[in-house]
Short mmCIF file of C-alpha atoms in Angstrom, two decimals:
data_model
loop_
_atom_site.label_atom_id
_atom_site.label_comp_id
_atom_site.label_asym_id
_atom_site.label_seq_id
_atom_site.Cartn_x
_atom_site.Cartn_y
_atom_site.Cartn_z
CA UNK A 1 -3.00 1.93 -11.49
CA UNK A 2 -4.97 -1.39 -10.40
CA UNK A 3 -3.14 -4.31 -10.71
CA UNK A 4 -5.84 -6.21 -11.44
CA UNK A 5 -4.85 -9.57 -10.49
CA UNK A 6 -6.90 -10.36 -7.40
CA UNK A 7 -10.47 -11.64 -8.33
CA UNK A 8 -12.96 -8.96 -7.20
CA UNK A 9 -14.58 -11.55 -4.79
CA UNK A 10 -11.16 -12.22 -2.85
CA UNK A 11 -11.03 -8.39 -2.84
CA UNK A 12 -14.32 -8.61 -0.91
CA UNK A 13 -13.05 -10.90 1.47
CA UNK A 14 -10.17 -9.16 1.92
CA UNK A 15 -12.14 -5.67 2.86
CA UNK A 16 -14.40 -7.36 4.66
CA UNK A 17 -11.79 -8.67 7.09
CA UNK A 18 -10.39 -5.33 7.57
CA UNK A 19 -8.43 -4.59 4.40
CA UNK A 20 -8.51 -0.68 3.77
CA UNK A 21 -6.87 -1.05 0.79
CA UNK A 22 -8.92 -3.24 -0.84
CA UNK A 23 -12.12 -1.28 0.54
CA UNK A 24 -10.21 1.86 -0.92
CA UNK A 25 -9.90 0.07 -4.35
CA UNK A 26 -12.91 -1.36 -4.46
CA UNK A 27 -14.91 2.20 -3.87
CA UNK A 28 -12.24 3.02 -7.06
CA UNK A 29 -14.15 0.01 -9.04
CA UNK A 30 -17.67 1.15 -7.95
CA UNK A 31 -16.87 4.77 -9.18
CA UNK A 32 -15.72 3.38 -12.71
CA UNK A 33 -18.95 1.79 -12.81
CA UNK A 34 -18.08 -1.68 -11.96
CA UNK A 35 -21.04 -3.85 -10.18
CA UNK A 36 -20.41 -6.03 -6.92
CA UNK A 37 -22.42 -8.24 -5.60
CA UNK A 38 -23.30 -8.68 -2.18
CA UNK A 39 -25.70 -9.66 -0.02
CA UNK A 40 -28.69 -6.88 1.22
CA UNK A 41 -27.60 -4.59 3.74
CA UNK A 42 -29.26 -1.27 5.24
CA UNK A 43 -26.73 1.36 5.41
CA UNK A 44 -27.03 4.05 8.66
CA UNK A 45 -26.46 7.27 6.54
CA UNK A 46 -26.31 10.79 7.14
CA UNK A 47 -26.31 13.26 4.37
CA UNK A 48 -24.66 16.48 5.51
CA UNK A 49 -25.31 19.80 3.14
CA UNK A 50 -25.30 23.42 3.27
CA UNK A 51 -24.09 26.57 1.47
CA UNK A 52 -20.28 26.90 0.90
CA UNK A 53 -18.46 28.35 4.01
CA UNK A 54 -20.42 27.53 7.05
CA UNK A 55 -18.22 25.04 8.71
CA UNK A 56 -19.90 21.42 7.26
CA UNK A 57 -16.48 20.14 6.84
CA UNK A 58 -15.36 21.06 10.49
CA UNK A 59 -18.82 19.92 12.27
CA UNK A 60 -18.45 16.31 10.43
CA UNK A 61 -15.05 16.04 12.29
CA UNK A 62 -16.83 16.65 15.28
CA UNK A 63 -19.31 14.27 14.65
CA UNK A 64 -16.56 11.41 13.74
CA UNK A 65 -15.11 12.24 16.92
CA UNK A 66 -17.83 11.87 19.30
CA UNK A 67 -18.82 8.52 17.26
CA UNK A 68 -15.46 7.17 17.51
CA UNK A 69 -15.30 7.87 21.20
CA UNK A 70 -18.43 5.92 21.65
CA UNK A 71 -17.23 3.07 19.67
CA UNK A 72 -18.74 3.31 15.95
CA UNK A 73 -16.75 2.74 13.21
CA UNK A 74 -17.34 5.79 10.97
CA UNK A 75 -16.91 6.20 7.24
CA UNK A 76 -16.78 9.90 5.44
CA UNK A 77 -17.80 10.01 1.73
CA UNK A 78 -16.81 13.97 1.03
CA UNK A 79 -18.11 15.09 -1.97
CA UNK A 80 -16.20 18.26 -3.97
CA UNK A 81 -17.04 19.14 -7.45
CA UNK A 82 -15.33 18.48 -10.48
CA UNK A 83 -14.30 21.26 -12.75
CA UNK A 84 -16.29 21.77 -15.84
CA UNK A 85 -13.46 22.93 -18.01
CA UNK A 86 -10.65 20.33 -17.28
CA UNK A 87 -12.68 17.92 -15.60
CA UNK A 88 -9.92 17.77 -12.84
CA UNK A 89 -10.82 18.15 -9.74
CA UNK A 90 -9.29 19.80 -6.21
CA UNK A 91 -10.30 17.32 -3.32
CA UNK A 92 -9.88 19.59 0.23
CA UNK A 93 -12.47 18.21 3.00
CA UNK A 94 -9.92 16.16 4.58
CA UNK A 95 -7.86 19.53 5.18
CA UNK A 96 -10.45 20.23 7.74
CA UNK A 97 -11.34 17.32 8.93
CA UNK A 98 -7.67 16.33 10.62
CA UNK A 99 -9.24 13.64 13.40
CA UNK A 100 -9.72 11.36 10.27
CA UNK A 101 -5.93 10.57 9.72
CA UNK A 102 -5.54 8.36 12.48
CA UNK A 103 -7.00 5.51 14.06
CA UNK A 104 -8.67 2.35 12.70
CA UNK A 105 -12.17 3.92 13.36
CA UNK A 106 -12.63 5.97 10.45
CA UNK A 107 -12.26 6.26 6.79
CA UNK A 108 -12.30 9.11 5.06
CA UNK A 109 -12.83 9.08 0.70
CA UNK A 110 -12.96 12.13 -1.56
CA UNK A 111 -15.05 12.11 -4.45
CA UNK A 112 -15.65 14.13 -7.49
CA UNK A 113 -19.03 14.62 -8.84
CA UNK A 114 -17.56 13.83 -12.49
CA UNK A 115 -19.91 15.66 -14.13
CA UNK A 116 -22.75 14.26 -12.44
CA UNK A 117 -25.67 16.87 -11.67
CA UNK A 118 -27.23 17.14 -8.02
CA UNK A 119 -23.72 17.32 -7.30
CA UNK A 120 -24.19 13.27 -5.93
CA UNK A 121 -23.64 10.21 -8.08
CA UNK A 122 -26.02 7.39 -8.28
CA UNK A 123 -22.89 5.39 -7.37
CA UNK A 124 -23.02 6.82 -3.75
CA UNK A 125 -25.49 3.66 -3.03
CA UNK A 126 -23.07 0.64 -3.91
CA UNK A 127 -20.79 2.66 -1.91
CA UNK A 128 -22.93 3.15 1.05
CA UNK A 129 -23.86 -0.80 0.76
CA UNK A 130 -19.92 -1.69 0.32
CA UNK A 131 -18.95 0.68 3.40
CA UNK A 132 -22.03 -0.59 5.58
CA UNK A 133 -21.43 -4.99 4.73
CA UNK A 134 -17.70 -4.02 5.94
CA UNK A 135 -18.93 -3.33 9.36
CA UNK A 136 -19.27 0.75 8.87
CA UNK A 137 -21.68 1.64 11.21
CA UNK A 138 -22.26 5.33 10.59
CA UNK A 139 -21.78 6.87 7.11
CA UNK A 140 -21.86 10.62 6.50
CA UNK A 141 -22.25 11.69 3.39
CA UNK A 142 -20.86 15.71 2.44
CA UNK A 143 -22.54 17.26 -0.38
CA UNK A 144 -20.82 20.02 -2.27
CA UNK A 145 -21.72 23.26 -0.54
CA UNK A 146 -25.64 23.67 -2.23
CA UNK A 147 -26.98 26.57 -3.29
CA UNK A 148 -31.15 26.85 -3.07
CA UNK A 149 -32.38 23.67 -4.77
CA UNK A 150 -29.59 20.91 -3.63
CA UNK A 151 -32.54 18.16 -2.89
CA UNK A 152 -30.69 15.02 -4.76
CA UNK A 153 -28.76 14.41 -1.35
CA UNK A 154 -32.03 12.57 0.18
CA UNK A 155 -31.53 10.20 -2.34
CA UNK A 156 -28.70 8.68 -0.68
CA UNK A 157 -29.35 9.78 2.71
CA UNK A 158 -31.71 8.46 5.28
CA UNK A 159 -31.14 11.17 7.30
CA UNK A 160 -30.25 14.90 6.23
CA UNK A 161 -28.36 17.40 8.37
CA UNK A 162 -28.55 20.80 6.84
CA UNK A 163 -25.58 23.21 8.07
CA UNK A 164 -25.92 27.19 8.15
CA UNK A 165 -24.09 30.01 9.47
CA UNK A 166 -24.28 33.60 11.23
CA UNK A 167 -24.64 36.41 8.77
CA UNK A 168 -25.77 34.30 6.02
CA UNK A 169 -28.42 37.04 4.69
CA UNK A 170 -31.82 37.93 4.58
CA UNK A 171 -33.59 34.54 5.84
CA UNK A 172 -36.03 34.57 2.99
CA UNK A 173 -32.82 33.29 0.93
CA UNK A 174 -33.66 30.05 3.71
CA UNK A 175 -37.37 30.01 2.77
CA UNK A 176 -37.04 29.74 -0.97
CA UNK A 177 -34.44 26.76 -0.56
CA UNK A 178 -35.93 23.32 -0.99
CA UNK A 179 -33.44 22.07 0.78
CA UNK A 180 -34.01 23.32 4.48
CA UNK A 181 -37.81 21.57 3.94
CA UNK A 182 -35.85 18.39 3.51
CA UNK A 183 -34.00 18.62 6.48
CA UNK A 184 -34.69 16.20 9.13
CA UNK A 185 -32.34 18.64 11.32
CA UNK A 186 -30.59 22.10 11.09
CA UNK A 187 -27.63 22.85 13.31
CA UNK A 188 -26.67 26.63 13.13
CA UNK A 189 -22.96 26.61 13.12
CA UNK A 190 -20.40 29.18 14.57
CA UNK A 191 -22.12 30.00 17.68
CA UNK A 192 -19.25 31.16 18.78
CA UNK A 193 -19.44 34.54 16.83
CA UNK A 194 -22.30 37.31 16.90
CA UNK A 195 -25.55 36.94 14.77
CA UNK A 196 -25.53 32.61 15.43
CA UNK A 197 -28.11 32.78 17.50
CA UNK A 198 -30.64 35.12 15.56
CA UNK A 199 -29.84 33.50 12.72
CA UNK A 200 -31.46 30.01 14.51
CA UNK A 201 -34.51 31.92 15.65
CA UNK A 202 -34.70 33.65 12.35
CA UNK A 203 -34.94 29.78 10.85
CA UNK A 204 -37.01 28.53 13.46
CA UNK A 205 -39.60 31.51 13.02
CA UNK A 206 -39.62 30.87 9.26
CA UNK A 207 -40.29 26.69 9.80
CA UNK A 208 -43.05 27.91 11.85
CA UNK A 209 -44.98 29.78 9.44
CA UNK A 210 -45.78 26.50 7.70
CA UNK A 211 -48.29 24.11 8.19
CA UNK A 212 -46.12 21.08 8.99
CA UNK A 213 -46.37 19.71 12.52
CA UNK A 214 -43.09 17.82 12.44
CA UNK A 215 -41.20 20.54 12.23
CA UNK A 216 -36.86 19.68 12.39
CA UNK A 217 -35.06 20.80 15.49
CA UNK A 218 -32.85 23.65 14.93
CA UNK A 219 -29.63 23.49 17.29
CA UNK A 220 -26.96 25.81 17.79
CA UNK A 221 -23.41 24.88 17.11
CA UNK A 222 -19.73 25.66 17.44
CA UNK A 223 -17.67 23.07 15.88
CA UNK A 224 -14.63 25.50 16.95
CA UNK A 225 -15.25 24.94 20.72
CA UNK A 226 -17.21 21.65 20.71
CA UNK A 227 -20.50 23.17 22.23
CA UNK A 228 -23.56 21.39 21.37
CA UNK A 229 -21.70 18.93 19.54
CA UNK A 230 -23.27 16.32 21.83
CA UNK A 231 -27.03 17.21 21.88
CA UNK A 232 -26.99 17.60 18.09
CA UNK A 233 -25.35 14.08 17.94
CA UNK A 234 -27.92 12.76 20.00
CA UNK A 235 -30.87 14.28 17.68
CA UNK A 236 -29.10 13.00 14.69
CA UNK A 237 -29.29 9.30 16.16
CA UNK A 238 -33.12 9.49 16.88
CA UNK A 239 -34.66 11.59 13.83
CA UNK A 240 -35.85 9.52 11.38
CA UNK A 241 -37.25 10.75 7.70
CA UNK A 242 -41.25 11.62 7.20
CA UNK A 243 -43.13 8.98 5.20
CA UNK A 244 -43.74 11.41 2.06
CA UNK A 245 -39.66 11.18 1.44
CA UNK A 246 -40.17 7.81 0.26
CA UNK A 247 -41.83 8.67 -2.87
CA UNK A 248 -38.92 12.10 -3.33
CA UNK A 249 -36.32 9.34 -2.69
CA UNK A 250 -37.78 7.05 -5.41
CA UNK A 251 -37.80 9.97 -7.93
CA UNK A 252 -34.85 11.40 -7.35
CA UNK A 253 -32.77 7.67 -7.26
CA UNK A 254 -34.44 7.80 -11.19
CA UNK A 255 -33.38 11.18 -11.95
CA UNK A 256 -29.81 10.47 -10.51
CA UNK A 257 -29.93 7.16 -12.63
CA UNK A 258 -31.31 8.84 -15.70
CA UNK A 259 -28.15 11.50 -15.62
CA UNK A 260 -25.90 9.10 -15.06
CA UNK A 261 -26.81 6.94 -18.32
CA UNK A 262 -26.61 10.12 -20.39
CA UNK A 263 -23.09 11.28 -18.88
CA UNK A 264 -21.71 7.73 -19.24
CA UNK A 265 -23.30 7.12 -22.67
CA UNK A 266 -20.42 5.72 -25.67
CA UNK A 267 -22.23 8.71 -28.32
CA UNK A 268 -22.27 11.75 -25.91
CA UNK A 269 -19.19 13.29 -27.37
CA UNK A 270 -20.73 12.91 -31.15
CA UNK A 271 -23.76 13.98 -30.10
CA UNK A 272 -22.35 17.20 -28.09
CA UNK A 273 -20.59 17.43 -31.63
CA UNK A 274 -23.91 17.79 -33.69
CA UNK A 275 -25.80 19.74 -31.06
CA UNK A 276 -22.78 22.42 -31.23
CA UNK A 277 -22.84 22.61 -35.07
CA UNK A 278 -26.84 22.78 -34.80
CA UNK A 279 -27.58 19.86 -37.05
CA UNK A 280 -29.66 18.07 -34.41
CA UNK A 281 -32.34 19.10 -31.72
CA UNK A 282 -31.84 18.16 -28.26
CA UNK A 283 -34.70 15.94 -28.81
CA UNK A 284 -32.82 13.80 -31.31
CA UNK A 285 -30.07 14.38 -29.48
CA UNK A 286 -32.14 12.38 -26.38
CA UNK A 287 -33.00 9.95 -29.04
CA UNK A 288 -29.79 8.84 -29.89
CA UNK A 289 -28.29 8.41 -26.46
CA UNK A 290 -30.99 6.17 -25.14
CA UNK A 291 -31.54 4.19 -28.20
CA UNK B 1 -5.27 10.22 -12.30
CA UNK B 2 -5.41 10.22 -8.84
CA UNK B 3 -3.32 12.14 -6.75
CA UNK B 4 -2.30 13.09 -3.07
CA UNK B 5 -0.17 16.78 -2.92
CA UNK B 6 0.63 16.74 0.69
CA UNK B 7 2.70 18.83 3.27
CA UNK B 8 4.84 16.47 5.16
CA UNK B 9 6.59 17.91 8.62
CA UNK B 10 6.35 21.14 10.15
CA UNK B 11 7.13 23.72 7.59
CA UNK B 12 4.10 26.26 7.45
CA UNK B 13 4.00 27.37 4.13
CA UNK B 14 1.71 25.56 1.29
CA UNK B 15 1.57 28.91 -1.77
CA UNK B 16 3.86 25.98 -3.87
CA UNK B 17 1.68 23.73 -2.99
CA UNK B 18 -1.56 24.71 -3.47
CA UNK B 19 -0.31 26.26 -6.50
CA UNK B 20 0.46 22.76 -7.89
CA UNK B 21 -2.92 21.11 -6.54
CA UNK B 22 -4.11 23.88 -8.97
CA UNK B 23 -2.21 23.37 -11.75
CA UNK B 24 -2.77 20.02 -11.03
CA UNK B 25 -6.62 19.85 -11.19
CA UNK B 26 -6.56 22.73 -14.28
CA UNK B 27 -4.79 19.44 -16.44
CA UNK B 28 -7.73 17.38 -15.44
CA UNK B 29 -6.58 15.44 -12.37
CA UNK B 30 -8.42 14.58 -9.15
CA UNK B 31 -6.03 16.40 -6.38
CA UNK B 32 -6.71 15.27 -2.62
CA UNK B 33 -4.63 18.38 -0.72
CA UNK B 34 -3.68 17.28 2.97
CA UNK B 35 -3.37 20.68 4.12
CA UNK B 36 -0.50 21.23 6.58
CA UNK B 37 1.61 19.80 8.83
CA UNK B 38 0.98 15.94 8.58
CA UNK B 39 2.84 13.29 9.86
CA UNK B 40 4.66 10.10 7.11
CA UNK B 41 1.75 8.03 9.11
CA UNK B 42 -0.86 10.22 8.25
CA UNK B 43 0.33 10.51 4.76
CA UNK B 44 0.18 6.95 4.13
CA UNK B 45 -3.29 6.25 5.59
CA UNK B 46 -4.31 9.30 3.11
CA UNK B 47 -2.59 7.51 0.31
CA UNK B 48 -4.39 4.31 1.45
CA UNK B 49 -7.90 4.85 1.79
CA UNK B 50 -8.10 7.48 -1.49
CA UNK B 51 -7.01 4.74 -3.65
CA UNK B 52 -4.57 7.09 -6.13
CA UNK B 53 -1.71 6.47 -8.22
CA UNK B 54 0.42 9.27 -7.28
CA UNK B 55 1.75 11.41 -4.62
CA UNK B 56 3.23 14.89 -4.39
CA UNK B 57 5.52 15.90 -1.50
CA UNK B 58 6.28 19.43 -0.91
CA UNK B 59 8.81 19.99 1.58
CA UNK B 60 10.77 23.76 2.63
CA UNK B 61 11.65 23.25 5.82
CA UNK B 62 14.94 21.13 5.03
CA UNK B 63 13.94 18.11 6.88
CA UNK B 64 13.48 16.48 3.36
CA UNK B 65 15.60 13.81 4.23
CA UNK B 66 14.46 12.61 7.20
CA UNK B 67 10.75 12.74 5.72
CA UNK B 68 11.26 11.57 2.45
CA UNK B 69 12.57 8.15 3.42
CA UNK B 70 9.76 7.70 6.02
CA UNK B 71 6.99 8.33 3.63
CA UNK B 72 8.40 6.05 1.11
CA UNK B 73 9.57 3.40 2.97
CA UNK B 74 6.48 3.50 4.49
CA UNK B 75 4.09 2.76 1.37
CA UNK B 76 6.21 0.32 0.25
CA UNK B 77 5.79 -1.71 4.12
CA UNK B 78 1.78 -0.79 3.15
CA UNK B 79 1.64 -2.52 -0.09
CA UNK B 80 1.69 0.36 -1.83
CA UNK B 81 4.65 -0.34 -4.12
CA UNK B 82 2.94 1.05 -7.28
CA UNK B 83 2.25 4.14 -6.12
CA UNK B 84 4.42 7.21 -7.98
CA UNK B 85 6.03 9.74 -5.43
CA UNK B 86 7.34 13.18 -6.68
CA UNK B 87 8.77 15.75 -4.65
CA UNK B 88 8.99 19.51 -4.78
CA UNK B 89 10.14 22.23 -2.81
CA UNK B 90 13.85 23.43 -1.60
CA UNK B 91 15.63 20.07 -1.87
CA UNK B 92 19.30 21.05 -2.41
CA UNK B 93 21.35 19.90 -5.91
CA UNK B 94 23.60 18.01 -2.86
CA UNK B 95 20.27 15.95 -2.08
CA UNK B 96 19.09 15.13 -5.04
CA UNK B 97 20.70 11.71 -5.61
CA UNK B 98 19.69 11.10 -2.11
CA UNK B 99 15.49 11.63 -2.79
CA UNK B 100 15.53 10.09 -6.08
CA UNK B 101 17.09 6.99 -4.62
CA UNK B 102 14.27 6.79 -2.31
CA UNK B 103 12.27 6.10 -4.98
CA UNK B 104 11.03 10.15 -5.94
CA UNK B 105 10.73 9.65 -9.98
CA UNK B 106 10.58 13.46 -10.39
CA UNK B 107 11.89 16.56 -8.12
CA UNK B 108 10.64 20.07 -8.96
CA UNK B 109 12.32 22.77 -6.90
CA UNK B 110 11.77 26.80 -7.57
CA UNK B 111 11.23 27.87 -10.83
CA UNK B 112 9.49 24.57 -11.85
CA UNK B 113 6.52 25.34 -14.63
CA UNK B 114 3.06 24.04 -13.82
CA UNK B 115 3.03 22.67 -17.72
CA UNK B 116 6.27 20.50 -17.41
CA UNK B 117 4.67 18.92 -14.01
CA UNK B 118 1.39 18.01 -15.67
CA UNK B 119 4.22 16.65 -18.60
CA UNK B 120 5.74 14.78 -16.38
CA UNK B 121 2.49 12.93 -15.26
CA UNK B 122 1.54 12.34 -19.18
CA UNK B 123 4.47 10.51 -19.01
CA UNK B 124 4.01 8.54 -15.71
CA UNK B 125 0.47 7.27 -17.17
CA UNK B 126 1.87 6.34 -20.63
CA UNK B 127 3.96 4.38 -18.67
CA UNK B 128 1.59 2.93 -16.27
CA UNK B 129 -0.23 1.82 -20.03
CA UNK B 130 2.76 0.08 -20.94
CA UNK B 131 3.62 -1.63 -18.04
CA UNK B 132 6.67 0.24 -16.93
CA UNK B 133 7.98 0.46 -13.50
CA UNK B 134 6.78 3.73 -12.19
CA UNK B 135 6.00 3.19 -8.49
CA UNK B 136 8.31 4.17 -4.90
CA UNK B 137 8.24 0.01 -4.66
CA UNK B 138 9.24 -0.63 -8.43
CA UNK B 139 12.55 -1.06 -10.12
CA UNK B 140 14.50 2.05 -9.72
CA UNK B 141 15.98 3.74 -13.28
CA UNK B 142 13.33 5.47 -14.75
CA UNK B 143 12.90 9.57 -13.54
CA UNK B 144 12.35 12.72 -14.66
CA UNK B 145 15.32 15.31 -15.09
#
């Protein structure tokens, strides 16, 4: 319901000196696909992802806390997905995450993938940029709980922080995911209940049957009681992402943008049309969007 | 569009309105649920910094009117005039002139269907196209009975 009235570059100004409102309806303009202009910037991000269930939601609050207590200023994109049918969506990380509510530290947004595959939007890096040039000095990015091959998260992320639980199966199901060889670090959740702790050395064990030397640290969690909140926070801040991720970033940043044109695209419903009645291949059908 | 379903106060029971955030999102809305037990303040930063044109309030515990006026009053001190509040719950028929003047377009108590909610908001956005007053800091008139 934008007004509309307020040139986007007062808006700017205007989140820039503090304005939430105009940060939160600016974010609004980016996900519509609007462009802003602003000067470079270098975003501090953390990209948080993991299977449903294991407590990413609950850990993040943790996280916000400690960084708030040690004076950052910490923004929470929170990605959920959108529903395929209605295209509606149900938005609940801020449920769990109740620390976010209050203070002028933090802001918390809740985003729907809109169709988007990877479960991220190429529109997460305006945000990042928009959040970091109005003085957010740690963004943490939530990924829709992945399943095995969730890798278009280091996209957006300079840093990934892959989440897992007790009891979460046979760790083979760990091996075959692409995702834990992107991790920069794993924290093993719930160490509060049975089976947290072999389910750490069961990951651990399986990292070390590779060849890589730089293997990520694997740390043990509760975000129920707080413990190892503090040495995880303190890996977070000094990992940084292997060389090679450069190139995965680069590819997956075109992927991302290569969706995105195709989901946005003015024909898609005609062409959706013709590919349903079979008068078209999905060749032509490729054709005719990116003509 | 947009919108917030929250549980304002201490009442402990959200089966309404998680069954609305459902109903909700099954009509093709973005619903941001709050969860429990949240505070007019907290509301209003939620409101804020997800940017959306609407807001639910479910409320059992009878502190309705005490709440109601809070959460209102306070968007409208936030700049967020434009925003559309709706309320469900157990409001009683004695109450009802009270909420609406708040600026609550829309109350849906027990026995409410999901389908005339989601009308409800196909009206609120054909009115938002037209430039009708719709929002808790617009010209009152206008609401849904």
């Amino acid at each position: 319901m934008a007004l509309g009235v307020t040139p986007l570059g007062e808006k700017i100004e205007s989140a820039l000196s503090g304005n939430r409102r105009s940060l939160a309806r600016l974010l609004s303009r980016i996900e519509e696909g609007e462009t802003l202009e602003l000067p470079e910037v270098t975003p501090w991000t953390l990209g948080v992802t993991g299977p449903p269930g294991v407590g990413k939601s609950t850990l993040i609050g943790r996280l916000v806390e400690y960084w708030i207590d040690n004076g950052e200023k910490v923004a929470v994109l929170a990605v959920d997905p959108s529903s395929p049918r209605s295209g509606g969506a149900l938005l609940a990380d801020r449920m769990r995450m109740d620390s976010t509510d209050s203070g002028e530290s933090v802001f918390f947004r809740s985003l729907a993938t809109r169709g988007h595959p990877g479960g991220v939007s190429h529109l997460l890096s305006p945000m990042t940029d928009l959040l970091c040039y109005c003085g957010w000095s740690r963004i943490i990015i939530e990924t829709v709980g992945s399943g095995q091959a969730e890798t278009r998260i280091v996209a957006f992320a300079d840093r990934v922080l892959m989440v897992d639980g007790p009891d979460r199966g046979d760790i083979i199901q760990a091996e075959k995911a692409g995702i834990i060889e992107l991790a920069d670090i794993i924290a093993v959740n719930k160490s509060d209940k049975p089976g947290a702790k072999r389910a750490a050395d069961s990951i651990r064990s399986s990292l070390e049957l590779g060849n890589d030397k730089n293997l990520p640290e694997v740390h043990l969690v509760s975000a129920h009681n707080s413990s190892g909140i503090d040495e995880l926070v303190v890996a977070i801040e000094k990992c940084s992402s292997p060389d090679w991720r450069n190139r995965l970033r680069i590819t997956e940043r075109l992927l991302s943008t290569w969706d995105s044109r195709l989901i946005m695209s003015d024909g898609l419903d005609g062409v959706l049309d013709d590919l349903e009645t079979g008068s078209i291949t999905l060749d032509e059908a490729l054709d005719r969007l990116l003509s | 569009m947009r919108i917030v379903v929250a549980k304002p106060g201490l009442d402990g029971h959200d089966r309404g309105a998680k069954v609305i955030a459902r109903a909700l999102r099954d009509g093709g809305h973005e619903v941001v649920y709050t969860g429990l037990r949240r505070t007019p303040s907290e509301i209003i930063r939620i409101v804020t910094d997800e940017d959306v044109s609407a807001l639910g309030l479910s409320t059992l515990s009878g502190a309705h009117d005490v709440l109601i006026p809070k959460i209102c009053d306070g968007l409208r001190e936030a700049g967020l005039g434009d925003v559309m509040v709706f309320a469900g719950g157990i409001i009683p028929n004695r109450d009802r002139e009270f909420v609406f003047e708040q600026g609550v377009r829309a109350i849906f108590g027990p026995g409410s269907r999901t389908d005339e909610i989601l009308s409800f908001l196909d009206a609120c956005s054909d009115r938002i196209e037209k430039g009708e007053p719709i929002g808790v800091g617009q010209s009152a008139g206008w609401r849904w009975e």
